[in-house]
C-alpha positions as a Python dict, from the first residue, in 0.01 Angstrom:
ca = {
    (1, 'M'): (0, 0, 0),
    (2, 'A'): (45, 155, 341),
    (3, 'R'): (259, -23, 600),
    (4, 'Y'): (150, -16, 961),
    (5, 'H'): (303, -54, 1305),
    (6, 'A'): (102, -176, 1603),
    (7, 'H'): (197, -49, 1947),
    (8, 'I'): (47, -115, 2288),
    (9, 'R'): (45, 190, 2512),
    (10, 'G'): (-10, 127, 2881),
    (11, 'D'): (-111, -202, 3041),
    (12, 'A'): (-295, -417, 2785),
    (13, 'F'): (-371, -713, 3008),
    (14, 'P'): (-743, -800, 3040),
    (15, 'N'): (-748, -743, 3416),
    (16, 'S'): (-571, -410, 3394),
    (17, 'K'): (-706, -117, 3590),
    (18, 'G'): (-530, 122, 3356),
    (19, 'V'): (-610, 246, 3010),
    (20, 'D'): (-579, -13, 2733),
    (21, 'R'): (-483, 161, 2411),
    (22, 'L'): (-403, 6, 2078),
    (23, 'W'): (-260, 243, 1822),
    (24, 'T'): (-204, 161, 1458),
    (25, 'L'): (-30, 409, 1233),
    (26, 'C'): (148, 409, 903),
    (27, 'K'): (504, 521, 846),
    (28, 'I'): (490, 896, 803),
    (29, 'N'): (707, 1181, 928),
    (30, 'L'): (524, 1510, 946),
    (31, 'N'): (794, 1689, 1146),
    (32, 'N'): (1061, 1719, 878),
    (33, 'G'): (832, 1726, 575),
    (34, 'D'): (920, 1373, 466),
    (35, 'V'): (563, 1269, 393),
    (36, 'S'): (510, 925, 243),
    (37, 'N'): (248, 863, -25),
    (38, 'E'): (29, 674, 218),
    (39, 'T'): (-296, 754, 391),
    (40, 'Y'): (-241, 843, 756),
    (41, 'W'): (-487, 693, 1001),
    (42, 'I'): (-463, 629, 1372),
    (43, 'L'): (-680, 405, 1586),
    (44, 'E'): (-715, 419, 1960),
    (45, 'H'): (-893, 130, 2125),
    (46, 'C'): (-1077, 235, 2439),
    (47, 'S'): (-1299, -62, 2522),
    (48, 'H'): (-1144, -93, 2870),
    (49, 'C'): (-1097, 279, 2928),
    (50, 'H'): (-1163, 419, 3272),
    (51, 'V'): (-1168, 767, 3122),
    (52, 'S'): (-1382, 956, 2877),
    (53, 'G'): (-1244, 1159, 2589),
    (54, 'S'): (-1364, 1472, 2415),
    (55, 'F'): (-1218, 1652, 2117),
    (56, 'F'): (-1266, 2025, 2071),
    (57, 'A'): (-1206, 2221, 1756),
    (58, 'A'): (-1034, 2558, 1771),
    (59, 'T'): (-1300, 2766, 1595),
    (60, 'A'): (-1671, 2821, 1641),
    (61, 'L'): (-1770, 2673, 1305),
    (62, 'A'): (-1633, 2328, 1379),
    (63, 'C'): (-1776, 2013, 1530),
    (64, 'T'): (-1720, 1859, 1872),
    (65, 'P'): (-1756, 1484, 1944),
    (66, 'L'): (-1757, 1315, 2283),
    (67, 'G'): (-1684, 950, 2361),
    (68, 'V'): (-1736, 760, 2687),
    (69, 'G'): (-1600, 407, 2733),
    (70, 'K'): (-1778, 128, 2922),
    (71, 'D'): (-1569, 171, 3236),
    (72, 'A'): (-1622, 547, 3243),
    (73, 'S'): (-2003, 534, 3255),
    (74, 'V'): (-2217, 453, 3559),
    (75, 'D'): (-2412, 172, 3392),
    (76, 'G'): (-2142, 37, 3160),
    (77, 'S'): (-2284, 204, 2850),
    (78, 'V'): (-2069, 322, 2560),
    (79, 'M'): (-2172, 674, 2454),
    (80, 'V'): (-2092, 885, 2149),
    (81, 'S'): (-2217, 1238, 2084),
    (82, 'H'): (-2155, 1497, 1814),
    (83, 'T'): (-2236, 1867, 1789),
    (84, 'C'): (-2238, 1953, 1419),
    (85, 'D'): (-2153, 2320, 1361),
    (86, 'G'): (-2206, 2479, 1021),
    (87, 'W'): (-2466, 2488, 744),
    (88, 'Y'): (-2617, 2140, 724),
    (89, 'D'): (-2960, 1995, 669),
    (90, 'Q'): (-3098, 1910, 1015),
    (91, 'R'): (-3352, 1653, 894),
    (92, 'I'): (-3268, 1287, 955),
    (93, 'V'): (-3245, 1086, 634),
    (94, 'I'): (-3282, 707, 663),
    (95, 'I'): (-3073, 511, 414),
    (96, 'P'): (-3220, 157, 392),
    (97, 'G'): (-2991, -144, 400),
    (98, 'G'): (-3048, -467, 213),
    (99, 'T'): (-2897, -739, -2),
    (100, 'H'): (-2742, -648, -334),
    (101, 'A'): (-2679, -821, -664),
    (102, 'E'): (-2332, -905, -785),
    (103, 'G'): (-2195, -626, -1001),
    (104, 'E'): (-2403, -353, -836),
    (105, 'M'): (-2215, -25, -788),
    (106, 'V'): (-2235, 263, -539),
    (107, 'D'): (-2216, 620, -670),
    (108, 'I'): (-1975, 844, -477),
    (109, 'Y'): (-2061, 1214, -452),
    (110, 'K'): (-1842, 1494, -319),
    (111, 'D'): (-1939, 1620, -62),
    (112, 'P'): (-2245, 1440, 88),
    (113, 'C'): (-2246, 1675, 389),
    (114, 'V'): (-2371, 1964, 177),
    (115, 'A'): (-2579, 1766, -74),
    (116, 'T'): (-2901, 1948, 27),
    (117, 'R'): (-2763, 2303, -3),
    (118, 'P'): (-2940, 2495, -280),
    (119, 'D'): (-2610, 2654, -388),
    (120, 'R'): (-2417, 2326, -404),
    (121, 'E'): (-2482, 2081, -686),
    (122, 'P'): (-2373, 1727, -587),
    (123, 'V'): (-2082, 1615, -804),
    (124, 'K'): (-2034, 1247, -883),
    (125, 'V'): (-1664, 1166, -857),
    (126, 'G'): (-1670, 790, -904),
    (127, 'E'): (-1827, 462, -810),
    (128, 'I'): (-1723, 154, -614),
    (129, 'P'): (-1856, -203, -598),
    (130, 'Q'): (-2151, -249, -364),
    (131, 'A'): (-2127, -488, -70),
    (132, 'E'): (-2335, -804, -77),
    (133, 'K'): (-2519, -687, 237),
    (134, 'T'): (-2563, -340, 385),
    (135, 'Y'): (-2719, -207, 704),
    (136, 'T'): (-2968, 76, 741),
    (137, 'Y'): (-2800, 397, 856),
    (138, 'F'): (-2902, 750, 947),
    (139, 'H'): (-2771, 1073, 798),
    (140, 'V'): (-2809, 1428, 931),
    (141, 'G'): (-2535, 1666, 818),
    (142, 'Y'): (-2290, 1384, 877),
    (143, 'P'): (-2384, 1012, 879),
    (144, 'F'): (-2401, 918, 1246),
    (145, 'M'): (-2553, 577, 1331),
    (146, 'N'): (-2675, 248, 1187),
    (147, 'D'): (-2925, -17, 1295),
    (148, 'Q'): (-2645, -227, 1450),
    (149, 'Q'): (-2582, 38, 1720),
    (150, 'V'): (-2263, 162, 1556),
    (151, 'M'): (-2240, 539, 1610),
    (152, 'M'): (-1994, 807, 1498),
    (153, 'G'): (-1910, 1163, 1602),
    (154, 'E'): (-1686, 1385, 1386),
    (155, 'F'): (-1465, 1691, 1403),
    (156, 'T'): (-1230, 1860, 1157),
    (157, 'W'): (-872, 1955, 1240),
    (158, 'S'): (-759, 2009, 876),
    (159, 'G'): (-388, 1921, 905),
    (160, 'R'): (-96, 2030, 690),
    (161, 'D'): (-167, 2161, 341),
    (162, 'E'): (109, 1958, 175),
    (163, 'V'): (-57, 1625, 257),
    (164, 'Y'): (-395, 1727, 112),
    (165, 'N'): (-489, 1534, -202),
    (166, 'G'): (-778, 1685, -393),
    (167, 'D'): (-780, 1390, -634),
    (168, 'G'): (-880, 1143, -361),
    (169, 'M'): (-1230, 1013, -420),
    (170, 'L'): (-1353, 994, -62),
    (171, 'M'): (-1435, 1269, 188),
    (172, 'I'): (-1480, 1191, 557),
    (173, 'A'): (-1859, 1173, 517),
    (174, 'N'): (-1816, 920, 233),
    (175, 'L'): (-1607, 704, 467),
    (176, 'E'): (-1875, 731, 735),
    (177, 'E'): (-2145, 629, 489),
    (178, 'L'): (-1948, 324, 379),
    (179, 'G'): (-1850, 228, 733),
    (180, 'L'): (-2202, 251, 870),
    (181, 'A'): (-2353, 71, 570),
    (182, 'R'): (-2108, -219, 584),
    (183, 'A'): (-2016, -271, 950),
    (184, 'A'): (-2196, -440, 1239),
    (185, 'T'): (-1939, -324, 1497),
    (186, 'A'): (-1720, -21, 1559),
    (187, 'R'): (-1411, -233, 1495),
    (188, 'E'): (-1546, -341, 1154),
    (189, 'A'): (-1631, 20, 1066),
    (190, 'I'): (-1271, 124, 1136),
    (191, 'Q'): (-1143, -152, 909),
    (192, 'V'): (-1386, -63, 629),
    (193, 'M'): (-1304, 309, 639),
    (194, 'G'): (-928, 256, 651),
    (195, 'A'): (-933, 11, 361),
    (196, 'M'): (-1155, 237, 149),
    (197, 'A'): (-931, 541, 209),
    (198, 'E'): (-629, 342, 97),
    (199, 'Q'): (-789, 188, -208),
    (200, 'Y'): (-979, 485, -350),
    (201, 'G'): (-790, 782, -207),
    (202, 'Y'): (-874, 1025, 71),
    (203, 'G'): (-950, 1375, -57),
    (204, 'D'): (-1047, 1561, 260),
    (205, 'G'): (-860, 1743, 536),
    (206, 'G'): (-756, 1607, 872),
    (207, 'E'): (-1053, 1449, 1050),
    (208, 'T'): (-1129, 1263, 1372),
    (209, 'L'): (-1414, 1018, 1424),
    (210, 'V'): (-1521, 882, 1762),
    (211, 'V'): (-1668, 540, 1675),
    (212, 'G'): (-1858, 327, 1925),
    (213, 'D'): (-2089, 30, 1957),
    (214, 'E'): (-2243, -137, 2261),
    (215, 'N'): (-1906, -281, 2366),
    (216, 'E'): (-1616, -75, 2230),
    (217, 'L'): (-1509, 283, 2170),
    (218, 'W'): (-1248, 380, 1911),
    (219, 'V'): (-1088, 701, 1789),
    (220, 'F'): (-1015, 712, 1414),
    (221, 'E'): (-799, 990, 1270),
    (222, 'V'): (-714, 1043, 905),
    (223, 'C'): (-542, 1304, 690),
    (224, 'G'): (-435, 1323, 329),
    (225, 'P'): (-178, 1086, 177),
    (226, 'G'): (15, 1354, -13),
    (227, 'M'): (-5, 1494, -363),
    (228, 'L'): (164, 1190, -524),
    (229, 'W'): (-79, 929, -391),
    (230, 'T'): (-174, 645, -624),
    (231, 'A'): (-392, 341, -568),
    (232, 'D'): (-84, 123, -625),
}
């Protein structure tokens, strides 16, 4: 089980005019190669931000998200955008929410981003218990929004090869699907995705998600837990 530290960066008081950031990260040292067998995820809380943030990938075939906090927009709106670069189906797919029976399972396929490519056969890699209630969400290339106004933008930064774990069940798009299906707020989506990555293993490269709702904006970053990761 991963162990986490919580740090406040900047002035965290409610009446602060500065940037209120809450970071949570597990114990991991990437500088000297001492990588723990724990999923690495970072959260940045930007609900009171007076700035906007954008994240740009280094190559042309990579995505670019943009996040704007409430205090950075003229009308107090939280905004999330995502340019999705690469070969993806551009049609919006609506995944209905609903209530589910006890014992119902969710099939996990790797990788849902390319499930519609004619040269890629979806591969089932496992299944997890279904939630009692899920929300309707929308999928186009990457899952991006649900009917609770939770929205996500994604980009890939890959990370170091030695922390990649190909045996992890969940890709970043799987985490997005689960977060959007099970969360009514951005904060809940972060908690769902982090818990799922820890429990079932993260098998993708380094990824960033900008996650927002009508009140808050978060930045979620994740990379592999290392080759020796186990669910224990």
